[in-house]
XYZ file of C-alpha atoms in Angstrom:
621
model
C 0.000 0.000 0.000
C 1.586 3.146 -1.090
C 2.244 5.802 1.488
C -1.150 8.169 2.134
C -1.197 11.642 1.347
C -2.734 12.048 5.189
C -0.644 10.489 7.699
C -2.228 8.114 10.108
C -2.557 9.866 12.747
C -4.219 12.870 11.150
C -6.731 10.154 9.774
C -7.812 9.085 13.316
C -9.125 12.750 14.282
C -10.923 13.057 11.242
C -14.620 11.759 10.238
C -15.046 8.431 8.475
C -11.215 8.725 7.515
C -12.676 5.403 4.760
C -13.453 8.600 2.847
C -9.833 8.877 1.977
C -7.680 5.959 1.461
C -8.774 4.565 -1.582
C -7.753 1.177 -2.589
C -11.878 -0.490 -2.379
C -12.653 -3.311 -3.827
C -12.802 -3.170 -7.913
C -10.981 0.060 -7.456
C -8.556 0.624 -10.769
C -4.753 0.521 -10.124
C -2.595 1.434 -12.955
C 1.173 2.910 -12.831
C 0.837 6.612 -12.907
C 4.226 6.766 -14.685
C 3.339 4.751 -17.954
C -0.488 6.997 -18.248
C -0.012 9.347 -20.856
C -3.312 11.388 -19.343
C -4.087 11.351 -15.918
C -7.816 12.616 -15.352
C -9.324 13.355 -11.611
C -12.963 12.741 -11.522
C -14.384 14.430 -8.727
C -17.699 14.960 -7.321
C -18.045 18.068 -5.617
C -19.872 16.576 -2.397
C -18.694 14.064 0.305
C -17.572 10.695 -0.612
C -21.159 8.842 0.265
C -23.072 11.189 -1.849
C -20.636 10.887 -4.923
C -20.182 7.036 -4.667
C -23.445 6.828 -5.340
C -23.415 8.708 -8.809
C -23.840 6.342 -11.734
C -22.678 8.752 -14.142
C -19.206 9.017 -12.316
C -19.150 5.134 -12.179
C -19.989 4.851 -16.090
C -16.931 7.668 -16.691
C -14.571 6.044 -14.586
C -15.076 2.697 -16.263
C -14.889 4.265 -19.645
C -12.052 6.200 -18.981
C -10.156 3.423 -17.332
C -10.721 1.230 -20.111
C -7.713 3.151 -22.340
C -4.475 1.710 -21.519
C -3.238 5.325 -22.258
C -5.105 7.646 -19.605
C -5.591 6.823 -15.824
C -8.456 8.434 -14.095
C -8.774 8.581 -10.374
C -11.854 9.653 -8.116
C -11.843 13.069 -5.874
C -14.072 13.984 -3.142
C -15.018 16.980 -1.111
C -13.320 16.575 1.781
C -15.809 16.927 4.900
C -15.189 20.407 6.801
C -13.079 18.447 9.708
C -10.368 17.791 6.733
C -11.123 20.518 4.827
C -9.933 22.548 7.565
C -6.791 20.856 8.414
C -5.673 20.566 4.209
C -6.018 24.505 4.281
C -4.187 24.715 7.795
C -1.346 22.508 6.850
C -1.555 23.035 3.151
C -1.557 19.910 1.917
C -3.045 19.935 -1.673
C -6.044 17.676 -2.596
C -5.211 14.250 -3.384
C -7.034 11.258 -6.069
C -7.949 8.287 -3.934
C -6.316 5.605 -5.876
C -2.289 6.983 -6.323
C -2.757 9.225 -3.239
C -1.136 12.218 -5.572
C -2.042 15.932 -5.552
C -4.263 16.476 -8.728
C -2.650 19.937 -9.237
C 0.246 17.878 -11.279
C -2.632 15.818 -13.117
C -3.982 16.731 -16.905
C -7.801 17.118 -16.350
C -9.569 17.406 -13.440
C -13.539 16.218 -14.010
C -16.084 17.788 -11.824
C -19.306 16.376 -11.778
C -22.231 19.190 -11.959
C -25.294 17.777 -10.513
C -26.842 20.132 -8.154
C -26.399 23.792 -7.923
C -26.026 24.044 -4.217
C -22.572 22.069 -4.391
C -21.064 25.137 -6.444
C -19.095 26.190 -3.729
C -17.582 22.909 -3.490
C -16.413 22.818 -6.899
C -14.553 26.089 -5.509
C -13.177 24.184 -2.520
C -11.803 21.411 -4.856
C -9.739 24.088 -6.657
C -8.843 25.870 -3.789
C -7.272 23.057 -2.117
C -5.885 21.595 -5.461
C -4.267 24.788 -5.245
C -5.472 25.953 -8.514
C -6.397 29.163 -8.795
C -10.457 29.395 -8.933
C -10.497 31.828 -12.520
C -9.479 29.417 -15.206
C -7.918 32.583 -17.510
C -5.795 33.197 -15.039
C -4.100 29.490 -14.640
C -0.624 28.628 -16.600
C 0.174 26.243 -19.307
C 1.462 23.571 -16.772
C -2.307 23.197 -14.969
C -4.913 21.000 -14.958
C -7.561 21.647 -17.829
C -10.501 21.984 -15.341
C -13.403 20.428 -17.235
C -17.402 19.931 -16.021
C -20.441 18.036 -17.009
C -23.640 16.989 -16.215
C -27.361 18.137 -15.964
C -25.821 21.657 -14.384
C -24.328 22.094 -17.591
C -26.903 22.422 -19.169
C -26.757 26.142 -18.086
C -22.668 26.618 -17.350
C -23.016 30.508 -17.127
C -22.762 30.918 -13.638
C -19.815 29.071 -12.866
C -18.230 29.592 -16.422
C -15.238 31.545 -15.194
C -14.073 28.343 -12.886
C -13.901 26.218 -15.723
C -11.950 25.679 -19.140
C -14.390 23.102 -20.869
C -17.368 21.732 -20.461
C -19.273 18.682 -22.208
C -22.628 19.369 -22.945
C -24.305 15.782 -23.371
C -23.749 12.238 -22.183
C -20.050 11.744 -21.608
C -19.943 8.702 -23.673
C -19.613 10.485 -26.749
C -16.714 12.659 -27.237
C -14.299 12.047 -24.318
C -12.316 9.827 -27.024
C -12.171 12.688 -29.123
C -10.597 15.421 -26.462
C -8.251 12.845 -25.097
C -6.381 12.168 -28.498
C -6.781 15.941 -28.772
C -4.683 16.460 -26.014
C -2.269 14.121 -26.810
C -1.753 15.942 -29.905
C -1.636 18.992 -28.224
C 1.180 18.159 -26.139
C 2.943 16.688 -28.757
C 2.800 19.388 -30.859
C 3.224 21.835 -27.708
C -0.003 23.948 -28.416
C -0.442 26.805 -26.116
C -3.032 26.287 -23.336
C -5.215 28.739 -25.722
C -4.580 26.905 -28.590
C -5.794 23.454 -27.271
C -9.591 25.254 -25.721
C -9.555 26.873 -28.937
C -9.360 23.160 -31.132
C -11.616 21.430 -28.222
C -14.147 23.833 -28.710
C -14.942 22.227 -32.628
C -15.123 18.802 -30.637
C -18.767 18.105 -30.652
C -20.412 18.630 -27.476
C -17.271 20.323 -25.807
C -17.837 23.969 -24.432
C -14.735 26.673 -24.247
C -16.174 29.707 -22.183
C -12.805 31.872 -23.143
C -14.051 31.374 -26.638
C -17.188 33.126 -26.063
C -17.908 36.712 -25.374
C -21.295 37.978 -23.935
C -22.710 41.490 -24.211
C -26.196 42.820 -22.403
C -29.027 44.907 -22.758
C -29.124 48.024 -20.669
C -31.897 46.104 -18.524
C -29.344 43.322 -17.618
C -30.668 40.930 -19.769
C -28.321 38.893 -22.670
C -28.103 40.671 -25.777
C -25.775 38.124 -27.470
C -23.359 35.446 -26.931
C -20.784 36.015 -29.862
C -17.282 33.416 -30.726
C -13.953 35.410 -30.612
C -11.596 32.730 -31.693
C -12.155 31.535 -35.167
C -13.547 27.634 -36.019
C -15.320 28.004 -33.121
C -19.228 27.770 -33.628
C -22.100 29.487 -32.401
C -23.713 26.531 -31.057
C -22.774 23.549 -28.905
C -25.328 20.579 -29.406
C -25.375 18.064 -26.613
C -24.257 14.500 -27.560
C -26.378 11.608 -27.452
C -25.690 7.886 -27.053
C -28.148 6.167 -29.447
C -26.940 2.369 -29.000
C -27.458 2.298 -25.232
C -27.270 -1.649 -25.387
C -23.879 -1.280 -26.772
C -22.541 1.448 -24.506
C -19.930 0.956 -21.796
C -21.124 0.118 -18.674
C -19.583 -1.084 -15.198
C -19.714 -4.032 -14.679
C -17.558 -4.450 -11.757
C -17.819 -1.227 -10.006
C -16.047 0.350 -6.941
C -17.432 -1.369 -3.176
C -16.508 1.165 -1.134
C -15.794 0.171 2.360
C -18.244 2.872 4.363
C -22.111 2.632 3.824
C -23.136 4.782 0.799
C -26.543 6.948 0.216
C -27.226 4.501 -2.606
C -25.632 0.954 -1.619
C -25.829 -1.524 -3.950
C -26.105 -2.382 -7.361
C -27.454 -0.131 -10.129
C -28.999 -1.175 -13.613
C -29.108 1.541 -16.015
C -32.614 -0.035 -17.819
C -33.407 3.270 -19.835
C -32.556 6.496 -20.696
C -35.449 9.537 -21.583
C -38.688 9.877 -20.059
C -42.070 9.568 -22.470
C -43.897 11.922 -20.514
C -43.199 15.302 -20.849
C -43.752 17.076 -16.979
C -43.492 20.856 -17.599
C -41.410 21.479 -14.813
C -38.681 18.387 -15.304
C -35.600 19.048 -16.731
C -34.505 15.769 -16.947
C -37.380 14.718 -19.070
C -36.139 17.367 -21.358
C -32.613 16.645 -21.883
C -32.364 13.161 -21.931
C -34.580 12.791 -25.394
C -35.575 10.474 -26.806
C -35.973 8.022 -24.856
C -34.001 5.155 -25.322
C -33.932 1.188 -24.186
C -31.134 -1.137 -22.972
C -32.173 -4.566 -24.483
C -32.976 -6.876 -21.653
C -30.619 -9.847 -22.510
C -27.768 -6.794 -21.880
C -29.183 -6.031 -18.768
C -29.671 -9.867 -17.686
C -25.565 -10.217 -18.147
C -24.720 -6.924 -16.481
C -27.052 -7.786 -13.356
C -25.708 -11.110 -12.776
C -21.886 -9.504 -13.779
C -22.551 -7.146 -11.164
C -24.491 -9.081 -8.481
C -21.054 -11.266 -8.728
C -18.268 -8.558 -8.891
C -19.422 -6.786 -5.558
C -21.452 -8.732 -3.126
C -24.219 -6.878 -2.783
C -27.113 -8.289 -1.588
C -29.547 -5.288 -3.198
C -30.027 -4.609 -7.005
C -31.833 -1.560 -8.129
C -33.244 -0.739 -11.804
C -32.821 2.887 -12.457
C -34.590 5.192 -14.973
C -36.722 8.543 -14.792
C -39.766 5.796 -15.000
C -39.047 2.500 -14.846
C -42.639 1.947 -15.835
C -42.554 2.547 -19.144
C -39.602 0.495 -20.038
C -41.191 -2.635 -22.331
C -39.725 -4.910 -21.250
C -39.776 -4.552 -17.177
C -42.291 -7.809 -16.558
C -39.320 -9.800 -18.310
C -36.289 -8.553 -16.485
C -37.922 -8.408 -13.142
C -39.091 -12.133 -13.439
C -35.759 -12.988 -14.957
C -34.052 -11.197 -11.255
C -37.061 -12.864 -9.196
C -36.551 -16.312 -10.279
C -32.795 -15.858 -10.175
C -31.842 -14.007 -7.049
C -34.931 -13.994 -4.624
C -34.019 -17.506 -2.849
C -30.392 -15.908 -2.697
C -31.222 -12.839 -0.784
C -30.706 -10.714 -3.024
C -33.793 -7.328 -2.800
C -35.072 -5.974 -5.761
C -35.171 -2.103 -6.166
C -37.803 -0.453 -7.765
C -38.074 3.722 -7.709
C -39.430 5.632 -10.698
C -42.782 3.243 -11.013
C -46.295 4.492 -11.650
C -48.416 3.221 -8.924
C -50.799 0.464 -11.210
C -51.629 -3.303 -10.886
C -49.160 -4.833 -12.521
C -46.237 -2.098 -10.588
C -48.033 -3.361 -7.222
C -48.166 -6.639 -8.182
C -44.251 -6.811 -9.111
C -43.776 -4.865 -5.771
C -45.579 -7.105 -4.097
C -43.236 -9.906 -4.828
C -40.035 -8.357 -4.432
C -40.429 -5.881 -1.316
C -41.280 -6.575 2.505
C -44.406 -4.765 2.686
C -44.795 -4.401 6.186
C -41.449 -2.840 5.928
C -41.602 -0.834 3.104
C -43.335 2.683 2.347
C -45.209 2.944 -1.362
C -44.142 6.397 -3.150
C -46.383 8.352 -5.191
C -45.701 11.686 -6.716
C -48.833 13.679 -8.147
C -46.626 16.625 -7.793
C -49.925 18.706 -7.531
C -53.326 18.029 -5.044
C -55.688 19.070 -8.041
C -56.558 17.782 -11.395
C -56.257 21.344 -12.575
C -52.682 21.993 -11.775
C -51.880 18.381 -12.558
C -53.141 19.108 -16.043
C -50.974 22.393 -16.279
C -47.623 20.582 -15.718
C -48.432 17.703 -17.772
C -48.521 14.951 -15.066
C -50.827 12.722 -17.243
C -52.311 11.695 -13.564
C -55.676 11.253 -12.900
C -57.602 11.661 -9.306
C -59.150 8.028 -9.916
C -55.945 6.800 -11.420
C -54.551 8.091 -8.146
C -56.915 6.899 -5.917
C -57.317 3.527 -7.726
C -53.276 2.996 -7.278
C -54.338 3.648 -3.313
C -57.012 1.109 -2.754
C -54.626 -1.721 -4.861
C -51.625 -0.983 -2.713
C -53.841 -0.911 0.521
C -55.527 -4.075 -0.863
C -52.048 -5.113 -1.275
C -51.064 -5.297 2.421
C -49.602 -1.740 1.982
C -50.266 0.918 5.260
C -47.393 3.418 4.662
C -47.464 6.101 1.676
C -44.866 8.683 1.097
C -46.763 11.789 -1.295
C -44.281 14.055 -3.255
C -46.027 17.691 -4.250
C -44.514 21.228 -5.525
C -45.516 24.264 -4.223
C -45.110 27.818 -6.078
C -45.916 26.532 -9.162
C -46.752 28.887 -12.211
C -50.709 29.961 -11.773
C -50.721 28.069 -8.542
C -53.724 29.214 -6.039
C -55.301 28.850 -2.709
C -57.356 25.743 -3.887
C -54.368 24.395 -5.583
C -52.575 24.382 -2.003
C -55.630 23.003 0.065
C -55.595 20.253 -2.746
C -52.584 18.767 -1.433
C -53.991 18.063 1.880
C -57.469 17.173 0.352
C -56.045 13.838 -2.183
C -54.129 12.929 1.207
C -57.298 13.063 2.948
C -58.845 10.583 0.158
C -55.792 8.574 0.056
C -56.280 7.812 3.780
C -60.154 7.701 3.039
C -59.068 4.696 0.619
C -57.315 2.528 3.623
C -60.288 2.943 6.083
C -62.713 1.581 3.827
C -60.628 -1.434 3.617
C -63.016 -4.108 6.528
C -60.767 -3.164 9.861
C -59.795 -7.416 10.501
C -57.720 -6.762 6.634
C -55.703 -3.768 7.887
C -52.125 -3.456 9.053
C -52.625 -0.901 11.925
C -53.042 2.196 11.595
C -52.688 4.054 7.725
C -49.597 6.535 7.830
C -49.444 8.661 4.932
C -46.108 11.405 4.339
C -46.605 14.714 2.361
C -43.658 16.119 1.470
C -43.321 19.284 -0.525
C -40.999 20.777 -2.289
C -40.474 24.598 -3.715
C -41.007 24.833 -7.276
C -37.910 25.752 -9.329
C -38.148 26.975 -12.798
C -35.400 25.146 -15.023
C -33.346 25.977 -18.267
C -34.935 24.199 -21.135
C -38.456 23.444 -19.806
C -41.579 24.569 -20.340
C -41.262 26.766 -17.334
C -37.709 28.109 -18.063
C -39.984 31.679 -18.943
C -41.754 31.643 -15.506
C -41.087 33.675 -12.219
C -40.469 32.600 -8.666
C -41.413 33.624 -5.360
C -39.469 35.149 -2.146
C -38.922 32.878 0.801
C -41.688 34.151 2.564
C -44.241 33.272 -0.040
C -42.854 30.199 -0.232
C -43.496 29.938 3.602
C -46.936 31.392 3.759
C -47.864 28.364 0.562
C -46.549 25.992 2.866
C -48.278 27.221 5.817
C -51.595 27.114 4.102
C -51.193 23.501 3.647
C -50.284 22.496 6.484
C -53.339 24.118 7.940
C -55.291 22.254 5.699
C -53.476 18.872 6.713
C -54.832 20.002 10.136
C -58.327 20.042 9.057
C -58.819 16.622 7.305
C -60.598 14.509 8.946
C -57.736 11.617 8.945
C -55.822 13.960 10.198
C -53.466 11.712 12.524
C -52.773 9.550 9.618
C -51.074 12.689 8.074
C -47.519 13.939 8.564
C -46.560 16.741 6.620
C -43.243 18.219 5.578
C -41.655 21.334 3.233
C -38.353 21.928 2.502
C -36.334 25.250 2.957
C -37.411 28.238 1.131
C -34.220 30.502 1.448
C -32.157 27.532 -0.543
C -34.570 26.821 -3.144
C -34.186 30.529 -3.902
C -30.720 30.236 -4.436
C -30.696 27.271 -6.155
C -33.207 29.384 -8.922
C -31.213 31.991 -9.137
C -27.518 29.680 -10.148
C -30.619 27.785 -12.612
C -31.179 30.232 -14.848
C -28.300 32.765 -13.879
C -25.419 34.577 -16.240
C -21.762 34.403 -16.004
C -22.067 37.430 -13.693
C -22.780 35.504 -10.770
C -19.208 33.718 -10.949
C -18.466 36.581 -8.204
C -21.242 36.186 -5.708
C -20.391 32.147 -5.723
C -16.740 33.014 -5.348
C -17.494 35.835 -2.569
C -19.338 33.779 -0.567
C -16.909 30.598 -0.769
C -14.047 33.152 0.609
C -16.898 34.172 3.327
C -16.572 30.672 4.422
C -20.106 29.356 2.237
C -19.429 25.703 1.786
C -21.516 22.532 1.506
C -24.392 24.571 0.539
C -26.672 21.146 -0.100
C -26.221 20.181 3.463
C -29.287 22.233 5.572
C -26.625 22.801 8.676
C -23.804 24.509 7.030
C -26.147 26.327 4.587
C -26.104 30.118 5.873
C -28.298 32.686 3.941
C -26.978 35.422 5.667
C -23.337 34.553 3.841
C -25.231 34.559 -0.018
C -27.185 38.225 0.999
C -23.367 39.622 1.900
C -22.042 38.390 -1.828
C -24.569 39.499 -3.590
C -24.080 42.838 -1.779
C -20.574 42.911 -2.280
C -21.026 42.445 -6.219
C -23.594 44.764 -6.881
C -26.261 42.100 -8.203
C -29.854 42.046 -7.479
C -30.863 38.740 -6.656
C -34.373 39.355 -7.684
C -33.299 39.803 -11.253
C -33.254 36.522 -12.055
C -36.295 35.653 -9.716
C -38.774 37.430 -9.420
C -39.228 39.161 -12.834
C -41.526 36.983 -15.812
C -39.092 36.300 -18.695
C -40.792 37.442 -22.435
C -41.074 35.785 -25.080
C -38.447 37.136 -26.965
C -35.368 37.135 -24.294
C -32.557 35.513 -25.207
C -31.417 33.331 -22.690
C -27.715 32.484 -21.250
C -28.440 28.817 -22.155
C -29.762 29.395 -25.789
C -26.487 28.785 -27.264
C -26.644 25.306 -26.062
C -28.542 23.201 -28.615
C -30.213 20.270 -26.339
C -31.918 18.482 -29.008
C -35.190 20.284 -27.940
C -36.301 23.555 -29.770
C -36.921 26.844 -27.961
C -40.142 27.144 -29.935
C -41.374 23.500 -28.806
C -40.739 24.580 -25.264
C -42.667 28.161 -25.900
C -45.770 25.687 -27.195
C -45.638 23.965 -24.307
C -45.636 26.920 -21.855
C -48.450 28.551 -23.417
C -50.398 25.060 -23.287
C -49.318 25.160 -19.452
C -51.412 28.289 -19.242
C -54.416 26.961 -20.701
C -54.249 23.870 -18.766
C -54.352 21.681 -22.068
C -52.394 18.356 -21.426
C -49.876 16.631 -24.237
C -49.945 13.459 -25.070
C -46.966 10.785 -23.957
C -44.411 10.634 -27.142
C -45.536 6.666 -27.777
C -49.117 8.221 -27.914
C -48.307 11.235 -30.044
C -45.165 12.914 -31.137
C -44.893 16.653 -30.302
C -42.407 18.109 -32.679
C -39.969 18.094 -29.420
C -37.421 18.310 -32.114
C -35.783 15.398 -30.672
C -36.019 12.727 -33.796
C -33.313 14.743 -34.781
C -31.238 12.264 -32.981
C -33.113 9.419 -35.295
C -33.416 6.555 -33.056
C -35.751 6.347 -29.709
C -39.151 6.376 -28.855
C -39.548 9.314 -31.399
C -40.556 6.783 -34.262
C -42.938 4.835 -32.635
C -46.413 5.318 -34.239
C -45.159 7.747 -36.685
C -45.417 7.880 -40.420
């Protein structure tokens, strides 16, 4: 075992010091000194929370697979460490060689949530790498980011000097023979952005300049290198079947948020919510064929131990050919003790019915998410839910043996109102109503139903990317309507009722749909000591109000105000396979409360059979 980077007793004052030392099971361990590209992957959030990232896992194994580049997995450290690195100065460190990434070639952060931003600051802060990416020499790290935050890079566009707009499948190949080339040919750090920017899919900020209206908004987004283009259209894996996949990846040695084995079963979502981004950039939909998925479960299953499996996808329900792969996992694994995972299902007969054999149901909690209490407002953000269909899902699972229900709602929603609110109490009420009418000798005890709501946040390249939000306080008052309205049901003690924090869902709207001007208020309050920002106790509001005072920006601006129609966005020169005008459609239909039909029902002119393969052909002429 090769010396740590954090001596041993430093690693017994620290927190879960298993965060550190690498070397897990199906870890990859290659000679540093024969890698002609060493790439850090990090996840900007603490080791449990990135573990459990299946796009990391997918990258890693890709990356891994050339014999000529050696990628490595980062962390956040947890505050304890943090704390001592900056004290002691000793730079941030890949789990596998133990070595300080400053002296590697790319270092990979993972974008998936807006409130780690000031962790992606941390990691270059205690790579020592200086946080604006014009200002770093030709001997640095190219600091590179992807996924579903990318999607709208502005904000932190300064930190970075790529991005990959897409799935990362694509045109990693492409960049990493670039860069071989480059170095070979000893291009300037300019001159290698500058050729990765014609890569498909790959993003050079420095390229770019950005002018504004006097009223703050963009006025254009222009290239000022030559061969760059105007556009940067995301990449899309069409053969999903085909596409590389881990098949023995990383055990850690600490218990991780998600635990156990994943199977990718789809990509895409058919339905088209009006609020959900990833519905939006993950067209068209595609399927893994279910042989594949047979060998990489049982590959898997075998490679790590686990005694879990989960299938993943933004709804596993529509996937064609779940009855065949669950049975094929049922009669395989279930007399092995092996559970069967199933998120992402619509509650109907044939879900409960595959629940039913594969879950503990007097241990487990069914989930439903209507998203919205009435029919109205689940008709304005295209939920394609039903009350009965609801309700009807309730009675099976009760019939079912089922007593616990977890209920997932927004509030603040675009045209949301007082009945809207009350709603959300009212279907929990029914819900309840459903168990009670079930003959008392047939029950499990007593019904216990969860409502948990969130704050709705507008996202780029939705239907709702046009719409406004709300302060904290209105956010508060929607919540306290509803909970007064739990209060009033008449199953009232079945109920339990929860909302998330208002001051952070703010936030997290304004880095959404923000411009590269906030790149100062995320690195003011970083310096102000902001840090782990997802995480409610070491969030601190007061820290954000400061940096947004000390750069002279208005968070309101990119709140509060409606968008029009013709504003040009700092995401429109991303081309995500789905067309502004689609998305317009679809916002005005959200206003008149007219639903749209699945994509295996009806196409939409989404734009996506662009991409000519998916879901997007089905029924079409």
């Amino acid at each position: 075992m090769k010396k740590l980077a954090l001596n041993e007793n430093l690693l017994l004052t620290i927190e879960k010091p298993a965060r550190y030392i690498g070397n897990e099971i199906n870890s990859v361990i290659k000679d540093p000194a024969k890698a002609e590209i060493r790439f850090a992957m990090c996840f900007p959030d603490v080791y449990e929370i990135g573990m459990s990232h299946l796009g990391m896992k997918i990258l890693y194994e890709q990356f891994n697979r050339r014999s000529d580049v050696y990628c490595e997995r980062v962390f956040s450290p947890w505050p304890d460490l943090h704390a001592v690195m900056k004290q002691q100065k000793i730079p941030l460190f890949a789990l596998e060689s133990q070595d300080a990434i400053q002296d590697f070639d790319f270092i990979g952060i993972t974008l998936q949530y807006e409130m780690c931003y000031t962790n992606i600051l941390q990691i270059l802060d205690l790579a020592q790498i200086p946080f604006i990416a014009a200002q770093r020499t030709q001997d640095m790290p190219i600091v590179i980011g992807g996924g579903p935050c990318a999607y709208n890079p502005e904000p932190i566009a300064a930190f970075f000097d790529l991005f990959y707009i897409g799935e990362g499948e694509v045109s990693y190949d492409a960049l990493f023979d670039l860069y071989k080339e480059a170095k070979k040919q000893n291009y300037t750090r300019m001159e290698f952005l500058t050729r990765a920017a014609s890569i498909p899919g790959i993003y050079a900020p420095q390229c770019y300049d950005v002018s504004y209206h006097a009223d703050g908004t963009v006025a254009a987004m222009q290239p000022n290198m030559p061969g760059v283009p105007k556009t940067v259209k995301k990449q899309v894996v069409m053969d999903l079947s085909n596409a590389v996949y881990p098949e023995k990846p990383v055990v850690p040695y600490i218990k991780i948020t998600q635990d156990r084995v994943v199977l990718e079963i789809m990509r895409g979502c058919i339905r088209g919510c009006r609020f959900c981004q990833a519905g939006q950039i993950y067209r068209p939909t595609r399927e893994k064929d279910v042989e594949i998925l047979k060998q990489h479960a049982d590959r898997m299953l075998k490679s790590t131990g686990y005694d879990e499996i989960s299938l993943t996808s933004l709804s596993s329900s529509d996937y064609s050919k779940l009855e065949e792969l669950i049975t094929y996992l049922i009669d395989r694994y279930q007399d092995k003790g092996v559970n069967i995972s199933l998120p992402s299902l619509r509650i109907d007969a044939f879900s409960l019915d595959v629940m039913n054999k594969v879950q503990d149901i007097r241990k487990s909690s069914l989930t439903f998410a209507p998203e919205a209490g009435s029919q109205r407002m689940r008709d304005l953000i295209n939920k394609g839910l039903t009350q009965e269909m609801i309700l009807q899902g309730a009675r099976l699972a009760f019939a079912g043996g089922w007593q616990k229900v977890k209920l997932y709602f927004m509030l603040g929603l675009p045209y949301e109102t007082q009945e809207d609110m009350r709603a959300i109490a009212e279907l929990a009420n029914q819900i309840a109503v459903q168990y009670y009418e079930i003959p008392k000798e047939r029950r499990n005890g007593k019904c216990q139903i969860t409502i948990s709501t969130s704050f709705f946040v507008p996202k780029p390249f939705t239907p709702f990317q046009w719409a406004p939000m709300y302060s904290p306080q209105e956010y508060l008052r929607r919540a306290k309507v509803v909970n007064e309205s739990v209060k009033s049901q008449i199953n009232k003690k079945s109920l339990k009722y929860n909302w998330h924090e208002a001051d952070v869902t703010v936030l997290e709207g304004i880095f959404a749909r923000g411009d590269r001007r906030l790149s100062r208020v995320i690195q003011y309050a970083y310096e102000d000591g902001a840090l782990f920002d997802a995480w409610t106790e070491f969030y601190d509001n007061n820290r954000w109000q400061r940096a947004f005072k000390k750069a002279g920006i208005d968070p309101d601006f990119y709140t509060k105000r409606v968008r029009s129609e013709e504003e040009r966005f700092p995401w429109d020169f991303i081309d995500d396979g789905v067309s502004k005008e689609y998305l317009l459609r679809e916002w005005k239909k959200a206003g008149r409360k007219e639903v749209t039909k699945n994509c295996r029902a009806q196409c939409s002119a989404c734009g996506a059979k662009q991409f000519g393969g998916g879901v997007c052909f089905e029924n079409q002429d």
